[in-house]
Steps between C-alpha positions, in 0.01 A plus 500: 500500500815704559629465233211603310463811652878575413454427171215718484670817681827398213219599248365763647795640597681496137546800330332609198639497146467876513715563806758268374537707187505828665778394720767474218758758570518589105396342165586229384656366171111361406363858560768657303418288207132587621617862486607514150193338340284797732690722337477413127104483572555855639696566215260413220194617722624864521632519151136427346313728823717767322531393130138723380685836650790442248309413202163729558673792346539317159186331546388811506647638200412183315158491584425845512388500886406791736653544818157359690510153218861447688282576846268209429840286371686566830201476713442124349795346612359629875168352443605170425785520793188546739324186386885309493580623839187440652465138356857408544480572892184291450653216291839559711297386845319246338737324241818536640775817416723379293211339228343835489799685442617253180152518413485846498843566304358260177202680511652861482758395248227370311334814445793698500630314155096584387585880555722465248253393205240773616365696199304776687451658839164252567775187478801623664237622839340179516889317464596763768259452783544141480925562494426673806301235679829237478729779581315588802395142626904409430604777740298510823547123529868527448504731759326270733685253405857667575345597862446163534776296409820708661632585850297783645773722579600469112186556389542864403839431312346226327204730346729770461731286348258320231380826412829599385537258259162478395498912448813425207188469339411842405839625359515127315165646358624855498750483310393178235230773492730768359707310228196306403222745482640730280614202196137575385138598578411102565809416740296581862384167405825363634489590830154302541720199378765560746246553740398131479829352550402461896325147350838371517561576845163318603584199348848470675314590871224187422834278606710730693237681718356301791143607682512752748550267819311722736218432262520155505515490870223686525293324259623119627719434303811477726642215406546625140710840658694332760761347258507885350624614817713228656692556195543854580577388851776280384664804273476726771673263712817392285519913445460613870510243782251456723134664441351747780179259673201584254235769683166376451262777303190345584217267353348563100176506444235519217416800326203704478512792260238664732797552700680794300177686623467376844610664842889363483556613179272783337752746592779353328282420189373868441842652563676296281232547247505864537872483488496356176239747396749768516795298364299406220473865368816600610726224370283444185408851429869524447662239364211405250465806383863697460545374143214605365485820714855607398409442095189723547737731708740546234713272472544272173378133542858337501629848730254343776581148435869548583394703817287285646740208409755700752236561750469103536873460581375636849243221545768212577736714734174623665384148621867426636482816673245384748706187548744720740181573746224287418544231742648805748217778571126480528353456111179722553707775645774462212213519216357777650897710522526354117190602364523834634801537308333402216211717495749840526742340237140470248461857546834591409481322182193610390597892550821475399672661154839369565607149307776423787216504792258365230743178531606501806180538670328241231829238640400582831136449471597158311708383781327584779149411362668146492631518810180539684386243236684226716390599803140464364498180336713374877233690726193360314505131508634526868191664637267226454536131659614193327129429408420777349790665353394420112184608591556836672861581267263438224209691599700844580702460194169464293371866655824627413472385146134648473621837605751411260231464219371860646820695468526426140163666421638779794848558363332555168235738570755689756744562207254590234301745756787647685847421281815295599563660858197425689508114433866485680289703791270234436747217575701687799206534636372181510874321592467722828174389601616149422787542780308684749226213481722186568735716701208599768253246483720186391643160694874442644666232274857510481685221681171346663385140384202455247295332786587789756434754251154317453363520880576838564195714385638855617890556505503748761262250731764234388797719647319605826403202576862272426656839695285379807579143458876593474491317187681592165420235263088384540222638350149570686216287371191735480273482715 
């Protein structure tokens, strides 16, 4: 009878999958290999998000378009990212990560190759709202995903990290933009095919990838994860001795999606929607639009080709940048310093006559705008539990992408009824609301597990209350 009970406190009394993983002092060979396939999804992924801003200005010439036919263009891609974030969290929860993510990638490389052959504007918006749906879904699981499967104090560094690569992206597509473009009136079709190339990418992850072992574990499935991570328990071992005891992050449940609006986590829901809001038709408003605002501003077609290609020189350095304090200081209160800087750098460019600070604020705005990129895409998946990060990561990001779909139709009728200026007051404007809300109103992430992150409803509660307990390290369930 003894020795049934001791068997029975053995089982209760071994760690979770979950804690073993976040105990590993660094990653791993596996999760470097891991790494570099995140990356060339990122890569692909932001290469087609951006490819439309490179070609609309010979689309435009082409087709004979107005500035509010490449407003309904842009705003496409956003409508279908709604539906693709939305139903990739969905799928994501339901299906497992890393299916919805391959998934995702052969669908938007599908359509991405169709963009190509499109003989009109009615062909080329239908190709681009459902491009957007696979580029969205493909993101926000990734970013669960990468929350999921590395050390918690790497977490950060890891999203900061796979950004970087996958942000080579837009001067890849920058710059095969500006030799390509200008060979004739048909070559934008190019960068549609280049686009597509992230179908090769998928088909490598359908071996190399495994399933997001938190998901497994908390959908069962165990057993299928636990060779996953003994393996990574064995690297870690040959590379640095002994492991640290894992800490236990408590017990997974099932989801409701009822509980994005419910009492734990309403708060967190509607600021990071709001957040996103903002971003949406800051970061957008800007980047989407610069080509085709600088052509109507002046500048020749193939003048604002090779200045935007510069611009996206920024975007790599800028992700690497927050690799130095990611993982360091508070993420809300970073985003809100970074996006403040943001907003007055907008203004400048907008007002100013002067190429130099035309560049050199445009760099700026390129690498920082990237910079509080990674903090983003690390602060979103870790602000909802294990059972409900697809879900909620999806759900935010799909209100995002519908203001998104909004600021196309804004930025349009803001430059044709007020001129070039007022949009970049426009986007400064909206970047500093976008600090302001997550730096007031949002959760303490940085170096705190996934599970403590997910019991603590109110951060300043959550610091009161371990203060009292003279504890440093546990979160407060709510009450």
């Amino acid at each position: 009878m003894a020795s049934t009970a001791d068997s029975a406190t053995s089982r209760v009394a071994e760690p979770s999958l979950a804690a073993r993983m976040s105990r590993l002092p660094s990653a791993t060979p596996t999760q470097r290999r891991w790494l570099v396939l995140l990356g060339a999804l990122m890569l692909f992924d932001q290469a087609d998000l951006n490819a439309f801003a490179y070609a609309a200005p010979a689309v435009r010439a082409q087709w004979d378009l107005s500035v509010g036919d490449i407003g309904i263009l842009t705003s496409a891609s956003f409508f279908g990212m709604f539906v693709g974030s939305t139903a990739g969290g969905w799928l994501a929860d339901r299906y497992g990560r890393k299916w919805t993510i391959i998934g995702a990638t052969f669908w938007y490389s599908a359509f991405s190759l169709a963009c190509a052959f499109a003989v009109g504007m009615v062909d080329l918006t239908i190709y681009r709202v459902l491009t957007g749906a696979g580029l969205q879904a493909m993101v926000a699981v990734l970013l669960a995903y990468v929350a999921e499967m590395f050390p918690r104090h790497l977490r950060g560094r890891i999203q900061a990290l796979t950004l970087a690569v996958g942000l080579a992206g837009i001067p890849l597509m920058a710059w095969f933009s500006r030799f390509v473009i200008p060979t004739g009136p048909s070559a934008w079709r190019w960068i549609f095919v280049l686009g597509a190339g992230g179908v090769v990418i998928g088909i490598v992850s359908i071996w190399k990838l495994p399933e997001s072992v938190r998901w497994q574990e908390a959908n069962g499935r165990g057993a299928s994860a636990a060779p996953i991570v003994e393996k990574l328990e064995r690297e870690a071992l040959s590379l640095f001795g002994a492991l640290p005891e894992p800490e236990e992050e408590g017990p997974i449940v099932k989801a409701r999606t009822s509980e994005l609006f419910g009492r734990a986590y309403i708060r967190r829901t509607l600021v990071a929607a709001v957040m996103l809001t903002f971003l949406a038709v800051g970061f957008y408003g800007f980047n989407s639009w610069l080509p085709t605002l600088l052509v109507d501003h002046g500048l020749s077609a193939s003048q604002s080709l090779t200045y935007t290609s510069i611009l996206s020189l920024a975007a790599v350095p800028g992700a690497l940048f927050a690799w130095l304090f990611i993982d360091r200081w508070e993420r809300r209160r970073m985003l809100w310093i970074i996006e403040s800087i943001v907003a007055v750098l907008m203004l400048v460019f907008g007002f100013t006559n002067s190429a130099v600070v035309l560049v050199a604020s445009g760099l700026l705005i390129t690498l920082l705008l990237q910079t509080g990129t990674a903090f983003v895409f690390t602060y979103l998946p870790e602000i909802f539990p294990t059972r409900l990060r697809g879900t909620g990561t999806g759900f935010v990001n799909g209100i995002g992408r519908i203001a998104g779909f909004g600021s196309g139709f804004l930025i349009a009728g803001v430059y044709a009824g007020l001129g070039y200026a007022a949009v970049f007051i426009v986007t400064a404007g909206a970047m500093a609301l976008m600090g302001m809300t997550v730096g007031v109103f949002g959760e303490r992430t940085t170096n705190r597990s996934l599970e403590q992150i997910a019991t603590t409803t109110d951060p300043t509660e959550d610091v009161q209350a371990r203060k009292a307990a003279g504890r440093t390290d546990e979160a407060v369930s709510p009450a």
